XYZ file of C-alpha atoms in Angstrom:
773
model
C 0.000 0.000 0.000
C 1.405 3.384 -1.037
C 1.902 5.647 2.002
C -0.076 8.899 2.035
C 2.019 12.030 1.492
C 2.940 13.941 4.609
C 1.043 17.147 5.354
C 3.877 19.492 4.256
C 4.067 17.619 0.941
C 0.319 17.902 0.433
C 0.375 21.623 1.204
C 3.366 22.321 -1.062
C 1.334 22.927 -4.270
C -0.828 25.480 -2.444
C 1.995 27.238 -0.589
C 2.839 29.676 -3.384
C -0.749 30.774 -4.157
C -1.521 31.093 -0.445
C 1.570 33.242 0.073
C 0.503 35.505 -2.802
C -3.042 35.818 -1.442
C -1.775 36.464 2.068
C 0.585 39.200 0.905
C -2.168 40.929 -1.074
C -4.432 40.750 1.966
C -1.767 42.370 4.165
C -1.346 45.183 1.636
C -5.066 45.794 1.109
C -6.641 44.985 4.474
C -6.496 48.625 5.496
C -8.599 49.501 2.457
C -10.915 46.536 2.966
C -11.790 47.089 6.620
C -11.275 50.793 7.375
C -12.443 54.068 5.876
C -9.241 54.380 3.847
C -9.429 54.519 0.075
C -6.730 55.227 -2.514
C -6.885 58.937 -3.233
C -6.559 58.581 -7.012
C -8.995 61.117 -8.395
C -10.797 58.895 -10.905
C -11.712 56.238 -8.346
C -14.629 58.196 -6.857
C -15.346 60.275 -9.942
C -15.399 57.590 -12.653
C -15.109 54.000 -11.515
C -17.415 53.986 -8.500
C -20.389 55.746 -10.166
C -20.045 53.932 -13.498
C -19.667 50.513 -11.895
C -22.596 51.243 -9.576
C -24.735 52.231 -12.546
C -23.689 49.075 -14.407
C -24.298 46.712 -11.501
C -27.589 48.297 -10.469
C -28.898 48.175 -14.050
C -27.995 44.525 -14.575
C -29.323 43.517 -11.148
C -32.691 44.966 -12.150
C -32.676 43.011 -15.400
C -31.861 46.021 -17.572
C -29.066 46.113 -20.155
C -27.604 49.645 -19.964
C -26.856 51.011 -23.417
C -27.579 54.684 -22.598
C -26.538 56.546 -19.452
C -28.965 59.437 -18.821
C -27.332 60.598 -15.587
C -24.289 62.624 -16.743
C -23.265 65.034 -19.540
C -26.951 65.319 -20.514
C -26.904 61.674 -21.651
C -24.171 59.504 -23.140
C -23.884 56.000 -24.662
C -22.817 53.471 -22.034
C -22.254 50.247 -23.962
C -20.335 52.269 -26.541
C -17.986 53.694 -23.901
C -14.705 51.727 -24.038
C -13.532 52.693 -20.548
C -16.158 52.297 -17.867
C -17.290 48.786 -17.301
C -19.273 47.403 -20.203
C -18.405 43.653 -20.358
C -16.029 43.966 -17.384
C -16.927 40.616 -15.831
C -15.590 41.117 -12.259
C -17.266 44.530 -12.074
C -20.523 43.061 -13.358
C -20.421 40.211 -10.848
C -19.463 42.277 -7.812
C -21.485 45.439 -8.324
C -24.600 43.501 -9.291
C -24.325 41.195 -6.283
C -23.270 43.366 -3.339
C -23.659 47.030 -2.346
C -21.415 49.486 -4.180
C -19.227 50.364 -1.184
C -18.298 46.739 -0.480
C -18.036 45.946 -4.184
C -15.498 48.717 -4.792
C -13.234 47.569 -1.971
C -13.434 43.923 -3.024
C -12.797 44.853 -6.634
C -9.644 46.790 -5.756
C -8.265 43.880 -3.718
C -9.274 41.240 -6.268
C -7.246 42.577 -9.196
C -3.732 42.262 -7.680
C -4.677 38.815 -6.383
C -5.742 37.733 -9.885
C -2.529 39.185 -11.321
C -0.265 37.297 -8.908
C -2.087 33.968 -9.120
C -2.332 34.107 -12.915
C 1.366 34.857 -13.375
C 2.164 32.006 -10.978
C -0.007 29.698 -13.100
C 1.706 30.864 -16.293
C 5.189 30.280 -14.924
C 4.247 26.850 -13.611
C 2.795 25.976 -17.018
C 6.148 26.943 -18.533
C 7.980 24.564 -16.210
C 9.283 27.113 -13.705
C 9.609 25.706 -10.178
C 7.115 26.586 -7.455
C 9.344 28.923 -5.400
C 10.525 30.949 -8.422
C 6.972 31.077 -9.794
C 5.840 32.370 -6.401
C 8.518 35.075 -6.604
C 7.117 36.228 -9.952
C 3.514 36.156 -8.753
C 4.386 38.058 -5.583
C 6.207 40.800 -7.444
C 3.382 41.403 -9.936
C 0.671 41.298 -7.275
C 2.513 43.622 -4.915
C 3.502 46.032 -7.700
C -0.190 46.898 -7.696
C -1.195 46.270 -4.085
C 1.702 48.207 -2.575
C 1.645 51.253 -4.846
C -0.672 53.949 -6.136
C -1.704 51.539 -8.906
C -4.132 49.988 -6.426
C -6.327 53.048 -6.984
C -6.067 52.915 -10.788
C -8.424 50.053 -11.740
C -7.700 50.255 -15.435
C -3.963 49.589 -14.892
C -4.443 46.930 -12.219
C -7.165 45.459 -14.428
C -5.039 44.995 -17.504
C -2.093 43.758 -15.427
C -4.367 41.094 -13.942
C -5.996 39.990 -17.186
C -2.770 40.142 -19.191
C -1.376 37.596 -16.729
C -4.508 35.449 -17.158
C -4.077 35.732 -20.922
C -0.489 34.461 -20.647
C -1.507 31.562 -18.415
C -4.287 30.394 -20.736
C -2.232 30.976 -23.886
C 0.540 28.840 -22.419
C -1.868 25.977 -21.803
C -3.286 26.403 -25.297
C 0.113 26.311 -27.037
C 1.214 23.332 -24.946
C -1.999 21.343 -25.394
C -1.586 17.994 -27.095
C -4.972 17.780 -28.818
C -7.178 20.113 -30.801
C -10.046 19.640 -28.382
C -7.889 21.018 -25.575
C -6.610 23.826 -27.784
C -10.160 24.835 -28.639
C -11.132 24.832 -24.971
C -8.125 26.907 -23.926
C -8.583 29.276 -26.855
C -12.028 30.111 -25.476
C -10.581 31.029 -22.084
C -7.677 32.935 -23.664
C -10.053 34.847 -25.928
C -12.244 35.827 -22.993
C -9.146 36.895 -21.034
C -8.068 39.142 -23.905
C -11.545 40.662 -23.864
C -11.114 41.538 -20.202
C -7.780 43.202 -21.011
C -9.595 45.300 -23.609
C -12.461 46.064 -21.215
C -9.936 47.288 -18.636
C -8.366 49.728 -21.106
C -8.846 49.575 -24.848
C -5.650 51.471 -25.663
C -2.722 50.724 -23.351
C -4.347 47.637 -21.871
C -4.543 46.014 -25.280
C -1.006 47.181 -26.034
C 0.518 45.615 -22.905
C -1.596 42.454 -22.931
C -1.285 41.776 -26.643
C 2.404 42.704 -26.614
C 3.118 40.261 -23.790
C 1.080 37.528 -25.477
C 2.833 38.103 -28.811
C 6.296 38.053 -27.226
C 5.526 34.840 -25.346
C 3.857 33.119 -28.321
C 6.795 33.927 -30.585
C 9.267 32.486 -28.084
C 7.138 29.357 -27.600
C 6.713 28.770 -31.347
C 10.441 29.155 -32.015
C 11.402 26.931 -29.071
C 8.939 24.204 -30.058
C 10.051 24.290 -33.693
C 13.759 24.070 -32.803
C 13.213 21.266 -30.319
C 10.960 19.346 -32.698
C 8.094 19.306 -30.204
C 5.560 20.772 -32.632
C 5.483 21.646 -36.304
C 5.551 25.339 -37.161
C 2.295 25.089 -39.116
C 0.513 23.566 -36.134
C 1.740 26.259 -33.756
C 0.757 29.060 -36.144
C -2.690 27.522 -36.569
C -3.106 27.464 -32.785
C -2.130 31.125 -32.521
C -4.556 31.950 -35.329
C -7.294 30.131 -33.442
C -6.626 32.211 -30.320
C -6.596 35.462 -32.307
C -9.888 34.602 -33.971
C -11.442 33.577 -30.666
C -10.245 36.792 -29.000
C -11.968 38.949 -31.604
C -15.153 36.953 -32.156
C -15.831 36.120 -28.509
C -15.691 39.813 -27.638
C -17.909 41.213 -30.363
C -20.431 42.162 -27.672
C -17.876 44.647 -26.373
C -16.011 45.576 -29.545
C -18.862 46.262 -31.978
C -20.748 48.937 -29.986
C -17.467 50.593 -29.017
C -16.155 50.710 -32.581
C -19.516 51.842 -33.969
C -19.774 54.636 -31.411
C -16.183 55.841 -31.756
C -16.709 58.243 -34.645
C -19.225 60.325 -32.667
C -16.952 60.796 -29.641
C -13.958 62.880 -28.652
C -11.843 59.725 -28.521
C -12.680 59.142 -32.172
C -11.581 62.673 -33.049
C -8.083 61.972 -31.773
C -6.073 63.947 -29.265
C -4.521 66.335 -31.784
C -7.921 67.406 -33.103
C -9.331 67.635 -29.578
C -6.407 69.896 -28.650
C -6.983 72.081 -31.720
C -10.702 72.387 -30.963
C -9.972 73.154 -27.317
C -7.694 76.010 -28.378
C -10.342 77.306 -30.750
C -13.214 77.151 -28.289
C -11.131 78.693 -25.488
C -10.008 81.509 -27.814
C -6.419 80.321 -27.653
C -6.246 80.022 -23.859
C -5.417 76.299 -23.607
C -5.428 73.037 -25.535
C -7.247 71.273 -22.709
C -4.254 69.177 -21.721
C -5.040 66.667 -24.468
C -1.412 66.538 -25.590
C 0.204 66.853 -22.171
C 3.080 64.413 -21.890
C 4.770 63.496 -18.648
C 8.536 63.893 -18.683
C 10.166 60.463 -18.428
C 13.933 60.323 -17.874
C 16.082 57.261 -18.700
C 16.831 56.846 -14.978
C 13.228 56.130 -13.965
C 13.687 52.325 -13.480
C 16.148 53.124 -10.669
C 13.132 54.280 -8.656
C 11.984 50.659 -8.401
C 14.514 50.088 -5.609
C 13.055 52.910 -3.521
C 10.363 52.402 -0.927
C 7.486 52.902 -0.338
C 5.816 52.712 -3.704
C 6.239 50.567 -6.758
C 9.021 48.510 -5.202
C 10.054 45.092 -6.576
C 12.092 43.639 -3.706
C 15.844 43.247 -3.459
C 16.200 39.606 -4.589
C 13.959 40.023 -7.671
C 15.952 43.070 -8.720
C 19.270 41.294 -8.163
C 18.061 38.344 -10.243
C 16.241 40.307 -12.966
C 19.008 39.573 -15.504
C 19.923 36.099 -14.245
C 17.472 34.289 -16.517
C 19.957 34.769 -19.330
C 22.017 31.990 -17.701
C 19.086 29.522 -17.920
C 19.435 27.651 -21.250
C 16.035 25.954 -20.968
C 14.206 29.251 -20.352
C 16.428 31.593 -22.350
C 13.874 32.104 -25.125
C 11.284 33.109 -22.531
C 13.772 35.464 -20.899
C 14.570 37.078 -24.245
C 10.846 37.494 -25.018
C 10.058 39.365 -21.810
C 13.386 41.179 -21.944
C 12.530 42.549 -25.377
C 9.043 43.498 -24.197
C 10.567 45.444 -21.326
C 13.297 47.027 -23.456
C 10.911 48.200 -26.185
C 8.495 49.577 -23.587
C 11.347 51.393 -21.847
C 12.564 53.045 -25.049
C 9.080 54.050 -26.228
C 8.291 55.581 -22.843
C 11.228 57.980 -22.804
C 10.596 61.645 -23.479
C 13.621 61.787 -25.785
C 12.057 59.080 -27.962
C 8.820 61.022 -28.355
C 10.640 64.245 -29.205
C 12.451 62.501 -32.043
C 9.440 60.720 -33.524
C 8.681 61.611 -37.165
C 5.800 64.058 -37.424
C 3.931 61.710 -39.776
C 3.950 59.023 -37.108
C 2.814 61.406 -34.382
C -0.040 62.602 -36.585
C -1.194 59.096 -37.567
C -4.152 57.436 -35.885
C -2.024 55.004 -33.896
C 0.530 57.657 -33.079
C -2.213 59.998 -31.907
C -3.667 57.284 -29.674
C -0.474 56.012 -28.090
C 2.043 58.843 -28.268
C 0.043 61.596 -26.579
C 0.997 60.205 -23.157
C 4.102 58.077 -23.641
C 4.912 57.671 -19.944
C 2.269 54.917 -19.932
C 4.586 52.735 -22.016
C 6.506 52.076 -18.805
C 3.717 49.678 -17.836
C 5.137 47.253 -20.387
C 8.443 47.133 -18.504
C 6.667 46.920 -15.150
C 4.703 43.921 -16.425
C 7.820 42.252 -17.884
C 9.978 42.488 -14.750
C 8.085 39.972 -12.523
C 8.478 37.031 -14.975
C 12.092 38.062 -15.540
C 12.685 37.932 -11.779
C 11.036 34.502 -11.606
C 13.199 33.185 -14.438
C 16.263 34.564 -12.667
C 15.286 32.810 -9.432
C 14.728 29.583 -11.361
C 18.185 29.913 -12.939
C 19.750 30.509 -9.523
C 18.489 27.157 -8.271
C 20.498 25.298 -10.933
C 23.965 24.008 -10.091
C 26.511 26.671 -11.018
C 30.012 27.845 -10.218
C 30.693 30.764 -7.898
C 31.908 32.835 -10.848
C 28.679 32.183 -12.780
C 26.562 33.156 -9.775
C 28.442 36.419 -9.306
C 27.919 37.216 -12.988
C 24.191 36.484 -12.618
C 23.613 39.093 -9.911
C 26.179 41.665 -11.069
C 23.884 43.476 -13.578
C 21.042 43.766 -11.060
C 23.374 45.044 -8.370
C 24.899 47.565 -10.791
C 21.509 48.921 -11.916
C 19.497 48.910 -8.696
C 22.235 49.128 -6.127
C 25.253 51.075 -7.341
C 23.529 53.330 -9.907
C 20.709 54.220 -7.521
C 23.180 55.165 -4.802
C 25.216 57.252 -7.251
C 22.089 59.150 -8.242
C 21.831 60.451 -4.698
C 18.690 58.658 -3.565
C 17.560 59.476 -0.045
C 18.901 56.845 2.365
C 15.554 56.312 4.037
C 14.036 55.318 0.698
C 16.886 52.841 0.153
C 16.746 51.301 3.630
C 14.290 48.553 2.706
C 16.290 47.620 -0.378
C 19.555 47.497 1.578
C 18.000 45.402 4.327
C 16.340 43.130 1.780
C 19.604 42.797 -0.123
C 21.482 41.773 3.028
C 18.907 39.150 4.004
C 18.389 38.127 0.376
C 22.101 37.619 -0.255
C 22.298 35.305 2.737
C 19.265 33.368 1.523
C 20.688 33.128 -1.986
C 23.793 31.512 -0.531
C 21.654 29.117 1.525
C 19.455 28.017 -1.383
C 22.496 27.698 -3.649
C 23.814 25.125 -1.185
C 20.413 23.646 -0.265
C 17.954 24.095 -3.170
C 15.286 22.294 -1.121
C 15.082 25.425 1.026
C 14.136 27.581 -1.975
C 10.737 28.387 -0.455
C 12.594 30.699 1.939
C 13.094 33.146 -0.947
C 9.390 33.909 -1.580
C 8.661 33.832 2.165
C 11.289 36.494 2.830
C 10.130 38.417 -0.238
C 6.536 38.432 1.006
C 7.719 39.986 4.272
C 9.759 42.581 2.399
C 6.989 43.544 -0.024
C 4.439 43.544 2.786
C 6.669 45.938 4.717
C 6.829 48.206 1.674
C 3.029 48.257 1.474
C 2.636 48.964 5.192
C 5.225 51.745 5.029
C 3.104 53.363 2.382
C 0.170 53.360 4.783
C 2.090 54.916 7.667
C 5.048 57.230 7.620
C 5.332 58.150 3.956
C 1.830 59.153 2.944
C 2.645 62.830 2.577
C 3.954 64.573 -0.500
C 7.723 64.331 -0.655
C 9.791 67.498 -1.201
C 11.150 67.406 -4.716
C 14.668 68.678 -4.872
C 16.239 69.292 -8.231
C 17.146 65.949 -9.750
C 15.934 64.093 -6.645
C 15.368 60.361 -7.051
C 12.091 59.572 -5.284
C 9.914 56.450 -4.975
C 7.752 55.656 -7.985
C 3.978 55.843 -7.478
C 3.932 55.833 -3.665
C 0.475 55.005 -2.285
C -1.778 57.909 -1.465
C -4.978 57.490 0.508
C -7.703 59.473 2.151
C -10.388 58.682 4.712
C -13.704 58.215 2.924
C -16.896 57.078 4.625
C -18.322 55.334 1.578
C -21.588 54.559 3.338
C -22.168 58.283 3.845
C -20.866 59.115 0.381
C -23.427 56.738 -1.123
C -26.223 58.050 1.068
C -27.775 61.223 -0.274
C -28.383 64.292 1.867
C -31.231 66.829 1.668
C -30.130 68.201 -1.704
C -29.851 64.754 -3.314
C -33.238 63.752 -1.887
C -34.879 66.894 -3.219
C -33.363 66.397 -6.669
C -34.595 62.796 -6.741
C -38.199 64.068 -6.789
C -37.555 66.779 -9.374
C -37.806 66.913 -13.132
C -35.147 68.381 -15.369
C -31.398 68.359 -14.998
C -29.132 70.167 -12.579
C -25.747 71.855 -12.677
C -23.146 72.285 -9.963
C -21.847 75.836 -10.245
C -18.823 77.535 -8.793
C -15.073 76.879 -9.076
C -15.329 73.844 -6.759
C -17.538 72.036 -9.287
C -14.812 71.555 -11.879
C -12.909 68.346 -12.496
C -10.197 67.198 -12.011
C -10.854 68.527 -8.547
C -9.208 68.483 -5.173
C -12.580 69.124 -3.566
C -13.459 65.615 -2.429
C -13.857 66.202 1.323
C -17.293 65.546 2.873
C -17.932 69.276 3.135
C -18.161 69.398 -0.686
C -20.361 66.328 -1.184
C -23.643 68.310 -1.086
C -22.404 70.233 -4.135
C -23.391 67.072 -6.065
C -20.423 67.285 -8.400
C -17.985 64.348 -8.904
C -20.639 62.598 -11.058
C -22.624 61.653 -7.949
C -25.745 61.867 -10.107
C -25.157 58.265 -11.190
C -25.229 57.117 -7.572
C -28.662 58.651 -6.886
C -30.344 58.227 -10.315
C -30.314 61.965 -10.946
C -29.779 63.804 -14.225
C -26.697 66.010 -14.407
C -25.940 68.311 -17.332
C -22.181 68.109 -16.733
C -19.603 65.381 -16.267
C -16.122 63.931 -16.663
C -15.285 61.462 -19.406
C -12.472 61.304 -21.958
C -14.923 59.743 -24.440
C -17.737 62.306 -24.629
C -20.124 62.864 -27.502
C -18.554 65.483 -29.765
C -21.777 67.469 -30.026
C -22.205 67.898 -26.286
C -18.467 68.488 -25.689
C -18.285 71.157 -28.397
C -21.520 72.846 -27.320
C -20.288 73.303 -23.737
C -17.060 74.915 -24.904
C -18.651 77.044 -27.610
C -21.299 78.700 -25.445
C -19.094 79.031 -22.324
C -15.468 79.546 -23.483
C -12.929 78.903 -20.758
C -9.815 77.008 -19.787
C -10.910 73.455 -18.966
C -9.600 69.905 -19.167
C -10.555 68.015 -22.298
C -12.127 65.213 -20.204
C -14.394 67.553 -18.263
C -17.469 69.479 -19.380
C -18.490 72.091 -16.829
C -19.946 75.570 -16.853
C -18.295 78.497 -15.144
C -21.090 80.908 -16.010
C -23.855 78.914 -17.753
C -25.589 81.049 -20.378
C -29.333 80.927 -20.921
C -28.960 78.914 -24.129
C -27.204 76.129 -22.208
C -29.820 76.132 -19.442
C -32.572 75.858 -22.041
C -31.163 73.266 -24.446
C -29.829 71.038 -21.659
C -33.101 71.333 -19.699
C -31.401 72.673 -16.579
C -34.026 73.424 -13.937
C -31.805 73.235 -10.861
C -28.437 74.527 -9.741
C -26.353 73.636 -6.712
C -23.964 76.316 -5.568
C -22.656 78.260 -2.609
C -25.172 79.775 -0.248
C -23.152 82.960 -0.061
C -22.458 84.502 -2.411
C -25.344 83.024 -4.384
C -24.649 82.189 -8.043
C -25.649 84.858 -10.534
C -28.367 82.886 -12.333
C -31.456 84.809 -13.409
C -34.608 83.718 -11.654
C -32.790 81.395 -9.215
C -34.765 80.675 -6.038
C -33.251 78.955 -2.986
C -35.011 75.678 -2.133
C -32.870 73.454 0.077
C -29.736 74.152 2.078
C -27.109 71.594 3.109
C -23.930 72.731 4.801
C -22.466 75.658 2.884
C -24.410 74.727 -0.266
C -27.891 75.546 -1.515
C -30.113 73.994 -4.156
C -31.650 76.676 -6.374
C -34.778 76.322 -8.503
C -34.427 77.865 -11.947
C -37.141 78.881 -14.414
C -38.772 75.813 -15.926
C -37.130 74.226 -18.972
C -39.527 71.753 -20.623
C -38.336 68.361 -21.770
C -40.002 68.898 -25.175
C -41.104 71.916 -27.214
C -43.221 72.011 -30.371
C -41.889 74.500 -32.937
C -43.525 75.398 -36.228
C -40.566 77.488 -37.407
C -37.222 76.016 -38.351
C -34.082 76.877 -40.237
C -31.982 74.347 -42.168
C -28.219 74.960 -42.280
C -25.533 73.224 -44.292
C -23.482 71.422 -41.614
C -23.108 70.606 -37.946
C -20.545 73.399 -37.588
C -22.989 75.901 -39.073
C -25.647 74.693 -36.636
C -23.326 75.231 -33.660
C -22.480 78.746 -34.862
C -26.163 79.562 -35.319
C -27.119 78.306 -31.865
C -24.285 80.221 -30.189
C -25.027 83.438 -32.090
C -26.391 86.344 -30.017
C -30.147 86.622 -30.190
C -30.939 82.988 -31.006
C -34.122 81.945 -29.212
C -34.716 78.161 -29.020
C -38.337 78.730 -27.991
C -39.177 80.370 -31.353
C -37.020 78.554 -33.895
C -35.127 75.293 -34.234
C -31.871 74.871 -36.181
C -31.776 71.708 -38.308
C -29.008 70.169 -40.409
C -31.336 68.477 -42.874
C -34.828 69.107 -44.101
C -37.591 67.669 -41.904
C -39.657 66.846 -44.996
C -42.412 69.255 -43.964
C -43.749 72.493 -45.361
C -43.912 75.268 -42.825
C -47.263 77.040 -42.655
C -48.429 79.977 -40.548
C -50.755 79.142 -37.704
C -52.600 81.006 -35.010
C -53.197 78.012 -32.775
C -51.092 76.819 -29.874
C -49.009 73.655 -30.102
C -48.660 71.537 -26.988
C -46.581 68.523 -25.983
C -45.969 66.463 -22.866
C -43.183 64.022 -22.099
C -43.255 60.902 -19.947
C -40.022 59.006 -19.329
C -40.078 55.289 -20.095
C -37.151 53.855 -18.138
C -33.710 55.340 -18.684
C -33.529 54.945 -22.451
C -36.606 56.573 -23.899
C -39.953 58.164 -23.353
C -43.445 58.785 -24.699
C -44.454 62.185 -26.102
C -48.012 63.329 -26.650
C -48.235 66.125 -29.263
C -51.073 68.354 -30.391
C -50.136 70.856 -33.117
C -52.339 72.886 -35.475
C -49.642 72.881 -38.197
C -46.670 70.787 -39.320
C -44.032 71.069 -36.620
C -40.759 69.862 -35.239
C -40.773 68.436 -31.712
C -37.562 69.482 -29.972
C -36.473 66.916 -27.343
C -33.860 68.160 -24.869
C -31.717 65.062 -24.922
C -28.266 64.813 -26.479
C -28.483 63.734 -30.098
C -27.058 60.400 -31.201
C -27.743 58.486 -34.373
C -29.009 55.507 -32.329
C -32.140 57.354 -31.189
C -35.250 55.847 -32.783
C -38.752 57.289 -32.929
C -42.178 56.223 -34.058
C -45.070 58.614 -34.685
C -48.404 56.851 -34.254
C -46.600 53.547 -34.756
C -44.713 54.601 -37.916
C -40.935 55.001 -37.907
C -39.594 58.476 -38.614
C -36.140 59.988 -38.827
C -34.694 61.510 -35.666
C -32.969 64.782 -36.540
C -30.119 66.671 -34.911
C -31.656 69.888 -33.613
C -30.001 73.034 -32.254
C -26.753 71.086 -32.708
C -26.855 69.369 -29.300
C -30.467 68.107 -29.042
C -32.736 65.918 -31.165
C -35.998 66.576 -32.956
C -38.877 64.636 -34.510
C -40.955 66.027 -37.407
C -44.754 65.658 -37.169
C -47.691 66.717 -39.307
C -50.587 68.759 -38.010
C -52.845 67.046 -35.496
C -52.539 64.862 -32.436
C -49.751 62.310 -32.305
C -48.208 59.793 -29.994
C -44.408 59.583 -30.250
C -42.371 56.748 -28.789
C -38.684 57.582 -28.422
C -36.079 54.911 -27.636
C -32.308 54.609 -27.662
C -31.467 51.463 -29.601
C -27.866 50.488 -30.279
C -28.167 47.597 -32.763
C -24.496 46.729 -32.425
C -25.000 45.610 -28.838
C -27.464 42.941 -29.925
C -25.437 41.906 -32.962
C -22.270 41.823 -30.896
C -23.762 39.705 -28.136
C -25.234 37.365 -30.758
C -21.849 37.027 -32.447
C -20.119 36.371 -29.115
C -22.712 33.763 -28.129
C -22.551 31.959 -31.471
C -18.745 31.921 -31.380
C -18.771 30.498 -27.867
C -21.303 27.820 -28.828
C -19.395 26.841 -31.972
C -15.990 26.639 -30.285
C -17.371 24.763 -27.300
C -19.295 22.390 -29.563
C -16.215 21.675 -31.692
C -14.091 21.047 -28.604
C -16.671 18.657 -27.188
C -17.042 16.822 -30.512
C -13.294 16.400 -30.960
C -12.903 15.207 -27.396
C -15.566 12.526 -27.880
C -14.001 11.353 -31.140
C -10.586 11.005 -29.501
C -11.863 8.555 -26.896
């Protein structure tokens, strides 16, 4: 009878994953169980409200394709940034309250990243302790730095690691049934990378997958393990699965792109910002962070994005591992290319034609984000170095293995004049790590001591970030400071998600509201509880209100341009806010409420104080109807002409409507009165009752988009762009019933394509598996 394995032997396979999970818990427990939250601006302004809206909609059985709560209405499924098809966000925010869901979501992503990279390295034959080193470094890069509060970066780090793990299993699978099954999982993982961030997420995830796949194909072909044609067919299968399985996400996003600021491109957005602000500012659309060649030296400084002493010492050691050299070269090239592309000097020397191209415009407007490619490549490089260290080698070879890491992150960092307190953790970790490296070189069976010591070191870095170093560091000239140190603030999310008197009053009101005053702008430092009653920060999504302003880098061009044209000012390209809202904006955006300071009161004509909360007051403005029936209209030649006409002095939207195409009606004088009433039907449409004595155009104060559909007495009619920013429906004389709905056909077609692809791939895998038995 075979003896049962001893308990330590049975626990060995789980030791690495448990160590990764435990380290992430240590780093994030303060955020999970206290009022602390990362202080990254977008966390409260973008991710919390958008994820809450997504989860609440799906929990109620509603598929959100239109978001009526911000910027006077905006497509939601067509927004590439804020949650559509983000599976963890869907699951968490639909299942548990938003406050708990946000905290769990933040902690989940680094855990997924670490476990997935561990699984990838194990699939590639890397030993458990070295694989644990790699998983720990990637997980704690996020959990111990400011990246914890940037869900789009932590998201694509996590899912890029999952993509590598599943791609490895797919390329190593021995049968086509297994390859089909793993291609499904890999394709879905790529979709989650894209859902995290369609630009740099796809770049990092796809770049890592391409680098790995190339190394695997070459290695297999040279070793005779698999024919080149077979490997290329497998990669082609994964690529096809990645695209077709994610049509539900990709199709509405691609179809919506041309109508948004993201589709315009950053150079055109900057030019328009300069024009609308009368040359004051380009909106920051082309702002590039300055990235010096010495920035990787900051990875040895704590607290912040710190890798640990042993991983840094071994980052180049994988070159001495013949069996894993191709993998080392793949990730080394990924890191090197990312490093070069991220440097400011590289951007300054780019050809103008490349900068002006579509891809150049998308990726080169903020090149410091290329550093994420190097940050993602370093954890597997450290794991490969640790794996190489465990092989039998001479003393000379071992000294050569750690010499480059010591030169880069030890000697060079010290020569750059880094503050000693920021180097103390690295020096202590290097002393302990060097001793452990000697021990495991003699006794490889004790290799688990390396990730155990590393978990303590990286946990200490995370805890330091929560204690003594959470204040802004003085920046001396040429000072070498920690990279992305954690920043946090106390936030009572329960109170933040519970509306006060102003929010409760707005919830019973019709029309939209504006937050006015300098504190209402975004990006904003005004996030303290004293400013919450101002109802800025896109809190409208949390309370099902309708806000005529907002913050999104992918806004509808019509709304974005209208705000800047009628209220010229210096403002960020992602934000649309009014400093001094003119009457035309209040009318066409159906603004009936304003929240502003109690004293001095905002200078809005006809404003009447209604509700006071703290230093803020809710003001009632003159009524702005949801719909107006107009029997006079003017047709202009283009959208630009319409915007100029609407912004011209003297234009009165209650007497005339500006159209960009003929309504197909003949205007006729009338002495009667036209009337209309509007009743909302959910969040994506409404019913309009019209009574007009003559042919008319019904102006609906909702942001125009080509996906709006209307029927008049059951017959489909064209929805027209009206007054540039709104929409209109032509009707003949008489009484009519209009049904208005927002219908994005690409959502349905995309979901159908994704479902059919999943069914076909799964069916083929099952069929092939049965035939092989």
